[in-house]
Short mmCIF file of C-alpha atoms in Angstrom, two decimals:
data_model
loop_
_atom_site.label_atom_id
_atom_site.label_comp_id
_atom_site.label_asym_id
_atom_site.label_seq_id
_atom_site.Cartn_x
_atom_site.Cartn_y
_atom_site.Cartn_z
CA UNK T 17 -64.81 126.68 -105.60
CA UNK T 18 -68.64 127.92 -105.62
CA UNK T 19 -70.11 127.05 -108.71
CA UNK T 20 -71.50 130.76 -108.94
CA UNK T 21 -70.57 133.76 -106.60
CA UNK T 22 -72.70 136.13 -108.86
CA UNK T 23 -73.02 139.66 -106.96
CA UNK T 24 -76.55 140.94 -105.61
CA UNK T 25 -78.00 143.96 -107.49
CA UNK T 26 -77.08 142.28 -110.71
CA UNK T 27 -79.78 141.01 -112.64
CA UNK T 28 -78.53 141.10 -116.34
CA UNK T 29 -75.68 138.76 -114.76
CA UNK T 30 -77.69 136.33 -112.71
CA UNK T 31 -79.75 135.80 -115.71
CA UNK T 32 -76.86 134.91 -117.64
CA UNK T 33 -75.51 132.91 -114.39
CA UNK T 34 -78.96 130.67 -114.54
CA UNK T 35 -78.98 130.47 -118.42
CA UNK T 36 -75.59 128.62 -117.70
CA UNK T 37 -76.51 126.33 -114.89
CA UNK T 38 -79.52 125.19 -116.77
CA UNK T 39 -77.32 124.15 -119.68
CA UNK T 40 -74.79 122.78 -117.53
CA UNK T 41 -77.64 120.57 -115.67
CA UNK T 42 -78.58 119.18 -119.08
CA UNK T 43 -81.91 121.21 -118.72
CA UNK T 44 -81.23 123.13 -122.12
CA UNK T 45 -79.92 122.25 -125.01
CA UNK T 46 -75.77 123.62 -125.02
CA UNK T 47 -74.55 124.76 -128.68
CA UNK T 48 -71.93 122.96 -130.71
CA UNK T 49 -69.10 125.37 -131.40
CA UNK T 50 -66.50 125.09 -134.35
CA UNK T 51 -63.30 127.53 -134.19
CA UNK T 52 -61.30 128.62 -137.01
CA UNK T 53 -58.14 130.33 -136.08
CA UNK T 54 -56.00 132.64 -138.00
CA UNK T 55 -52.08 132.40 -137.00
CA UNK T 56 -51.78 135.48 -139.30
CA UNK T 57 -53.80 138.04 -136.88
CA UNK T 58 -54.16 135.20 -133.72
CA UNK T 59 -57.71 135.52 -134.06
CA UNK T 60 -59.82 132.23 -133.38
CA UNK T 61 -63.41 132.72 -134.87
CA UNK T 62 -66.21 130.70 -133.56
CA UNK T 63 -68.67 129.27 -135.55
CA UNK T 64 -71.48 128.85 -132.89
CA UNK T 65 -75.10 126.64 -133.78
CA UNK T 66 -77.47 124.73 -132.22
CA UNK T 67 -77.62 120.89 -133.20
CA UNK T 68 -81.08 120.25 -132.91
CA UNK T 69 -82.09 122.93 -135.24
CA UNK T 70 -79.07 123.82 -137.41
CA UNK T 71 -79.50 127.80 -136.80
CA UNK T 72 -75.82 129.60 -136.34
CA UNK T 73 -73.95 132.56 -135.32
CA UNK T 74 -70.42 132.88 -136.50
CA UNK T 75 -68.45 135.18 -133.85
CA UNK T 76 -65.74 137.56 -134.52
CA UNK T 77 -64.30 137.19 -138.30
CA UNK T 78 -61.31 138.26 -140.23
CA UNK T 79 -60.96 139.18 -143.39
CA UNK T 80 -58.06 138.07 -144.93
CA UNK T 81 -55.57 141.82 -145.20
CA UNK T 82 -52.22 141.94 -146.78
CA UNK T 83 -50.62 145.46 -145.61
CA UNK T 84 -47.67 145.41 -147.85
CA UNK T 85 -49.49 145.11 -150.54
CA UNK T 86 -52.62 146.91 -149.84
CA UNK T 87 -54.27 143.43 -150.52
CA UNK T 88 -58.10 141.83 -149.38
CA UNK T 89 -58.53 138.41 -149.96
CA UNK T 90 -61.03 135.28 -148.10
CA UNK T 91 -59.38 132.41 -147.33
CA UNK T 92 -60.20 132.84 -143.85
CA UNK T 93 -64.00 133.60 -144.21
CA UNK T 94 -64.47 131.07 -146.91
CA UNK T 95 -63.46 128.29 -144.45
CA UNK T 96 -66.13 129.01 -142.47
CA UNK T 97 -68.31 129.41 -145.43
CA UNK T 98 -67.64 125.53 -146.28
CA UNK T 99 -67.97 124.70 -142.96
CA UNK T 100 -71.65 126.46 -142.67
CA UNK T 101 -72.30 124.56 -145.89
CA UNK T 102 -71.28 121.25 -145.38
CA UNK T 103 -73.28 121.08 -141.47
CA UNK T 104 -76.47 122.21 -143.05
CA UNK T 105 -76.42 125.22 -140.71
CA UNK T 106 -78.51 128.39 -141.07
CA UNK T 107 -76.74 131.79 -140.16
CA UNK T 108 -78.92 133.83 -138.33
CA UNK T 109 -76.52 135.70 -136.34
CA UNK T 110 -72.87 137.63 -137.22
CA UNK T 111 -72.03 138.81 -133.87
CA UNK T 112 -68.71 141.33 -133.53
CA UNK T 113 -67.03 141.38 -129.86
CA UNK T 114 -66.12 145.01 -130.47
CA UNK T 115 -64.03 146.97 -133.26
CA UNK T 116 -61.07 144.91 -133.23
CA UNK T 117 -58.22 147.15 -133.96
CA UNK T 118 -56.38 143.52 -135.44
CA UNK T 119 -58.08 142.52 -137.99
CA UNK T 120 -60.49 143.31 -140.66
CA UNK T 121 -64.16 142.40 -139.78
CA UNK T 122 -64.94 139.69 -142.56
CA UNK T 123 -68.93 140.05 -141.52
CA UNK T 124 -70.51 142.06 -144.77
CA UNK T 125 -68.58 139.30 -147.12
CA UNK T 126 -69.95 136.80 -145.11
CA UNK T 127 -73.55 138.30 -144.97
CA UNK T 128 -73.28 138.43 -149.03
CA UNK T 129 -72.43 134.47 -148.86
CA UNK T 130 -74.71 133.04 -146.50
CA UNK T 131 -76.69 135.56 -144.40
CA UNK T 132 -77.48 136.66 -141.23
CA UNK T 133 -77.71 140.11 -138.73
CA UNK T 134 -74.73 142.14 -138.04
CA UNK T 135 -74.57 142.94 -134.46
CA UNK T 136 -72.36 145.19 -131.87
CA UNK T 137 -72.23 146.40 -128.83
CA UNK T 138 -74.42 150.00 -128.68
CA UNK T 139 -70.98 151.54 -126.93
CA UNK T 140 -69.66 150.94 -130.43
CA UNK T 141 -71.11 154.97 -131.23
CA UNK T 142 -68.39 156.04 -128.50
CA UNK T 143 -65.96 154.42 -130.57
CA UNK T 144 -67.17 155.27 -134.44
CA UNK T 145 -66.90 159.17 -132.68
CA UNK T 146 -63.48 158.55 -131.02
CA UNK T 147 -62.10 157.38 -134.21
CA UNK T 148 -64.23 159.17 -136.84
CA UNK T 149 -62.79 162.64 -135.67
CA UNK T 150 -58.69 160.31 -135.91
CA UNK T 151 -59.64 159.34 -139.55
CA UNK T 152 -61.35 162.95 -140.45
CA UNK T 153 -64.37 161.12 -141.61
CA UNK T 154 -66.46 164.40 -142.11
CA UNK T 155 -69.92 164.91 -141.44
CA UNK T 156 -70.95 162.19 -143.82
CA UNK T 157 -69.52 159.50 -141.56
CA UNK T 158 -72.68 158.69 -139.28
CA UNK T 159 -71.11 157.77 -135.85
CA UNK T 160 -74.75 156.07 -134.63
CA UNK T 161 -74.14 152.78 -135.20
CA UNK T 162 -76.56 152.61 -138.25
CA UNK T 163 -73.75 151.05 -140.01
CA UNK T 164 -74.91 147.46 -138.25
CA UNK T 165 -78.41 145.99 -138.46
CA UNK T 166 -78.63 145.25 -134.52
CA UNK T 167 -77.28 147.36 -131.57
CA UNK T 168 -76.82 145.48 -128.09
CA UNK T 169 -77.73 146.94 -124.87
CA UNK T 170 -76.39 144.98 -121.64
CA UNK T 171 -78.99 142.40 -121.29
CA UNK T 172 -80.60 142.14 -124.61
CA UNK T 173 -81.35 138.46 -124.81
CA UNK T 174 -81.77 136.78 -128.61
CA UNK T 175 -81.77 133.26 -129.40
CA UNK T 176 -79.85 130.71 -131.79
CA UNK T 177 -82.04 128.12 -133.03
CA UNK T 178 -83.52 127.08 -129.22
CA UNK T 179 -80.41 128.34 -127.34
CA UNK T 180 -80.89 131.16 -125.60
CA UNK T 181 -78.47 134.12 -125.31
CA UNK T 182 -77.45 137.33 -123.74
CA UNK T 183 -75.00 140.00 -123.93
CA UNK T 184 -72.99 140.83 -121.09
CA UNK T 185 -71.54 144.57 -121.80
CA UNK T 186 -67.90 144.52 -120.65
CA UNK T 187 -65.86 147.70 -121.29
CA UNK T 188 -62.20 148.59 -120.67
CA UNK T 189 -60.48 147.07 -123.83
CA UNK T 190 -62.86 148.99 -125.60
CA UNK T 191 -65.80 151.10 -124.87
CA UNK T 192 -67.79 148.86 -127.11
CA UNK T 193 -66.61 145.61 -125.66
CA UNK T 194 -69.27 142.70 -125.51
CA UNK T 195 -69.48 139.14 -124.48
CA UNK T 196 -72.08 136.98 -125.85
CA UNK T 197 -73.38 133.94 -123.04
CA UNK T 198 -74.96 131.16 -125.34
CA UNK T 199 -76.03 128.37 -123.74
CA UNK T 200 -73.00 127.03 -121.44
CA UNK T 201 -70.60 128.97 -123.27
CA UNK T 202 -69.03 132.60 -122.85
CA UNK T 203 -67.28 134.27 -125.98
CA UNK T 204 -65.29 136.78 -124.04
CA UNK T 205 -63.74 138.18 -127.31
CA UNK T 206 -60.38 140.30 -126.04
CA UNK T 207 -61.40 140.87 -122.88
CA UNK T 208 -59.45 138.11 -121.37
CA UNK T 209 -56.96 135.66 -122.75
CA UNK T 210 -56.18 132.37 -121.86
CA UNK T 211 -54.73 131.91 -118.10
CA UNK T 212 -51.48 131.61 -118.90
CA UNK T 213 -51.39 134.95 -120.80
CA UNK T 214 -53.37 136.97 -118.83
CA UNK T 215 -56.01 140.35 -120.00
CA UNK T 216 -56.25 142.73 -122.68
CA UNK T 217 -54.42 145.86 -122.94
CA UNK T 218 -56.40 148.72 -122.25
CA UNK T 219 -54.67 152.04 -123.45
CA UNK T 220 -56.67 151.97 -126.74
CA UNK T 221 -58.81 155.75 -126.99
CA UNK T 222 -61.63 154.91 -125.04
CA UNK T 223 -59.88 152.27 -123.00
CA UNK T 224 -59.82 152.26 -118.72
CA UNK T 225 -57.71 149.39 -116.67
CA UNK T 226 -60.26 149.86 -113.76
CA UNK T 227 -63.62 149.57 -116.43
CA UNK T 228 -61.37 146.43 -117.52
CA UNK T 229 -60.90 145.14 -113.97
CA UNK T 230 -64.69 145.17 -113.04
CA UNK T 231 -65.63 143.67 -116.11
CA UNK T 232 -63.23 140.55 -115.72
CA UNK T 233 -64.48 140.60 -112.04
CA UNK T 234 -68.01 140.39 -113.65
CA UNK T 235 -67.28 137.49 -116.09
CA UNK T 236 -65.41 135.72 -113.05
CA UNK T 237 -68.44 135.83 -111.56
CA UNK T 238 -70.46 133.25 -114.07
CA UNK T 239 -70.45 129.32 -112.99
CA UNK T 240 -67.34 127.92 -113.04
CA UNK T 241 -67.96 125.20 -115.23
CA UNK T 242 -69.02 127.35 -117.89
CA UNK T 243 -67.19 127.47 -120.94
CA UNK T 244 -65.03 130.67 -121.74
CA UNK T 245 -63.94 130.63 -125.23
CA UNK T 246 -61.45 133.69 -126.31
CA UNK T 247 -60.59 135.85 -129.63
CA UNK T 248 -56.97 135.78 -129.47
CA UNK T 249 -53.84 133.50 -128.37
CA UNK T 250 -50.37 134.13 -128.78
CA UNK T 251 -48.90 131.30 -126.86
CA UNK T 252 -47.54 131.90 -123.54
CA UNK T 253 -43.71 131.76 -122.94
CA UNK T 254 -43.33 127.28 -122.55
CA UNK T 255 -46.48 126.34 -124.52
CA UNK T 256 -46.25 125.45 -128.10
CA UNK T 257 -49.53 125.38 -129.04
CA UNK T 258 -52.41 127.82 -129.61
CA UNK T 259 -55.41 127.46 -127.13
CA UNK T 260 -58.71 129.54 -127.21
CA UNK T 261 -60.88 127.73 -124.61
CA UNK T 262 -60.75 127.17 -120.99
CA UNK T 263 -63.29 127.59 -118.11
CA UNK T 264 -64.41 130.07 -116.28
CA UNK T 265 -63.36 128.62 -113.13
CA UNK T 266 -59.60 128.16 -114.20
CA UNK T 267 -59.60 132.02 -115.32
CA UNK T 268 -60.77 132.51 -111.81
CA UNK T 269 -58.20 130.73 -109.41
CA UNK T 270 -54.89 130.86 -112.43
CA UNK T 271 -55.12 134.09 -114.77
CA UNK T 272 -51.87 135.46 -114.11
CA UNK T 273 -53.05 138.91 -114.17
CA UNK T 274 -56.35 138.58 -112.01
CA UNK T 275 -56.75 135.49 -110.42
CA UNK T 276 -58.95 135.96 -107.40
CA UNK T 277 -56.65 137.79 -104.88
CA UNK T 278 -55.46 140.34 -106.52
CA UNK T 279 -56.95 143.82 -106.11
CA UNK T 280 -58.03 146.37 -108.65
CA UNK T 281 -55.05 148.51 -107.42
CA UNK T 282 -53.03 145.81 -107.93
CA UNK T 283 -54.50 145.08 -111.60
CA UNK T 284 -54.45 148.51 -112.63
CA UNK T 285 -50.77 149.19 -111.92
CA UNK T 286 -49.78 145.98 -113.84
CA UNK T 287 -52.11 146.77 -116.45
CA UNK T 288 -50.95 150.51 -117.18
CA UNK T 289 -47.40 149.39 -117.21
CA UNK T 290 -47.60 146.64 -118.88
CA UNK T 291 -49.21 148.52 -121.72
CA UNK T 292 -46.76 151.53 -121.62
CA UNK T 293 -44.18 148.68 -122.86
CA UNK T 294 -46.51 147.90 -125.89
CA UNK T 295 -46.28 148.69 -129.77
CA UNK T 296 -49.41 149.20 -131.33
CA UNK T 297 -50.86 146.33 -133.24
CA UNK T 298 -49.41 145.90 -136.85
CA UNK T 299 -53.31 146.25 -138.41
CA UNK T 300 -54.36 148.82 -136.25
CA UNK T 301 -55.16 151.57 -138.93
CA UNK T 302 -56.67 149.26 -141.48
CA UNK T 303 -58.83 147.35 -138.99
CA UNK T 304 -60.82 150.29 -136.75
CA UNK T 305 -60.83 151.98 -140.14
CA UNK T 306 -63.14 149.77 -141.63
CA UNK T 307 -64.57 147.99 -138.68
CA UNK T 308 -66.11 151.54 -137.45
CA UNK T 309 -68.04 151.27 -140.80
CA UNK T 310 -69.36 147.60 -140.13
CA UNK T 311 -66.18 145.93 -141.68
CA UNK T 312 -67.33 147.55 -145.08
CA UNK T 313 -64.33 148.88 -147.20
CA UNK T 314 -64.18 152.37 -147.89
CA UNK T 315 -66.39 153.53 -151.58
CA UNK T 316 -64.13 153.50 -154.54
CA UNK T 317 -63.16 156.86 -155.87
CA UNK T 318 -63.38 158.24 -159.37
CA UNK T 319 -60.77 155.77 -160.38
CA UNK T 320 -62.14 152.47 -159.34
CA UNK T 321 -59.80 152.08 -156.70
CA UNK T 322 -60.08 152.13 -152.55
CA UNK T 323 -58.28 153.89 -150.35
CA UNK T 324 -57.37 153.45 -146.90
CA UNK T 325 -56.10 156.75 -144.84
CA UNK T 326 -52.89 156.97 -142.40
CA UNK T 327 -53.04 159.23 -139.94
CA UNK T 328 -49.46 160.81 -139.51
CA UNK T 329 -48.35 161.54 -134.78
CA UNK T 330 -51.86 160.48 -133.66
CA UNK T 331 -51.81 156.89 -132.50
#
C-alpha cells in the first residue's frame, strides 16, 4: 500500500499529508495522547499534548447527563482534570469534532477548571440554524457561532506546544464535522469508526451519505501509517473489548463499509439503508440542545431552575 495517494488540486490535504510524514520520519516531534472513554455515551475523549513542552488540547468531552432524572454531574470531565494535573500539562486548546447529538459537551466546565479556547468547525452556524428554528430558540439565540471563542475554516493550521496542526473539514455526519491532524495523529471524531464497525450515520438534518463518502475518501487519503484515533466504539458483533485507535491504512484496505473498492454508489445505498433501520440516539435532545450553545446549559429561569425543551413529531 502507498504510504500516501493524496489527490492533486488538494492543498489543505497535502499539507496535512506532509505534516504526517514528517512526524512519522521522526523529523517532528509526535504528541502523546491519553483517552478517557465513557461506556455510558461510548465516547472516548482524547487528551492530546506535546511532551517536550507540556501544552494540551483535550478533544471531544462529555459531560456527565442523567436523563431520567434530569441530572448533570463530572465524573467524566474531572478525570481528565486529574489527569491534566498530575502531567503538568497546560490546556491551550478544547477542540469539539462537531455538535455531537450523544452527549453533552463538558468543554465550558472544563474551561472554568483549567483553561483553554473553545473551538468548532465554522459549518457549526448551518447547524445552530438547523436546530435553533427545531428548539424555537427565538431571535435571541445567535446562530453565528459566537457562542465559541475560535471558528475553523478547512485549513486553519494552530499549534500545541511545538506540534503543529490542521483541520481537515469533513461533512456528511454533520455539516459541522471536523477532524483535527496533530502531529502523526488524526482525531476523526464520528466520521468513521473503527474497521470492524464501519461509518457514521448520516440522516441527521444537515446530513448527506455522498458529502460523507468523499470525506472518508479524503481522510483515506492521509499516510497510512498515520494514526486515526475515533470518538465512539460500540464493539463490533465477536469483539469484547472497546477500541478507539487504528491506522489509517487498516481503515483503508478493512472498513467494512468503505474499504477501497467500493464505490460511492455502493456506499450511499448501504449508508441510507442502513440508517432508515436506526433509532435516534437516546441523548439526542439534551446534547444538540446545549452543544449548539457551546455545551453551556440553558439560563435559569425565575425559579432557579434549568430547563431543557422536547420537541413533540419533529425528530
Amino acid at each position: 500500500m502507498p504510504p500516501q495517494t493524496v489527490p492533486p488540486g488538494d492543498p489543505v490535504l497535502l499539507q496535512a499529508a506532509q505534516m504526517i510524514e514528517q512526524a512519522l520520519k521522526g523529523n517532528t516531534p509526535c504528541p502523546v495522547v491519553k483517552t478517557f472513554f465513557d461506556e455510558a455515551t461510548f465516547t472516548a475523549s482524547h487528551v492530546v499534548s506535546d511532551p517536550q513542552t507540556r501544552r494540551a488540547a483535550i478533544i471531544d468531552s462529555v459531560l456527565d447527563f442523567d436523563p431520567a432524572a434530569g441530572r448533570i454531574s463530572h465524573s467524566s470531565a474531572e478525570m481528565i482534570v486529574a489527569y491534566v494535573k498530575s502531567e503538568g500539562l497546560k490546556v491551550d486548546w478544547l477542540l469539539e469534532t462537531h455538535a455531537h447529538a450523544d452527549h453533552l459537551s463538558a468543554a465550558p466546565w472544563l474551561q472554568q477548571q483549567i483553561g483553554g479556547t473553545l473551538a468548532i468547525g465554522r459549518e457549526i452556524t448551518h447547524v445552530q440554524e438547523v436546530f435553533g428554528t427545531i428548539f424555537n430558540e427565538g431571535s435571541q439565540f445567535e446562530h453565528n457561532g459566537s457562542q465559541f471563542d475560535r471558528l475553523f475554516d478547512d485549513g486553519d493550521s494552530f499549534k500545541i506546544g511545538e506540534i503543529e496542526a490542521v483541520a481537515l473539514h469533513v461533512p456528511g455526519h454533520t455539516p459541522a464535522d471536523l477532524a483535527y491532524v496533530i502531529g502523526d495523529a488524526v482525531f476523526a471524531g464520528d466520521t468513521l469508526f473503527m474497521p470492524d464497525y464501519g461509518t457514521a450515520r448520516a440522516d441527521f438534518p444537515g446530513g448527506d451519505a455522498r458529502q460523507l463518502f468523499h470525506s472518508i475518501r479524503r481522510l483515506m487519503s492521509l499516510p497510512a501509517d498515520a494514526r486515526l484515533l475515533l470518538c465512539h466504539d460500540y464493539k463490533a458483533p465477536g469483539r469484547d473489548e472497546f477500541v478507539w485507535e487504528t491506522t489509517v491504512g487498516v481503515e483503508r484496505s478493512a472498513n467494512v463499509h468503505v474499504h477501497e473498492g467500493v464505490s460511492e454508489e455502493e456506499f450511499v445505498a448501504m449508508r441510507t439503508a442502513r440508517d432508515a433501520t436506526l433509532g435516534m440516539p437516546k441523548l439526542i435532545i439534551p446534547s444538540v440542545q446545549v452543544n449548539i450553545h457551546g455545551g453551556q446549559l440553558p439560563a435559569p429561569e425565575d425559579n432557579g431552575i434549568r430547563y431543557l425543551k422536547i420537541p413533540l413529531d419533529v425528530l
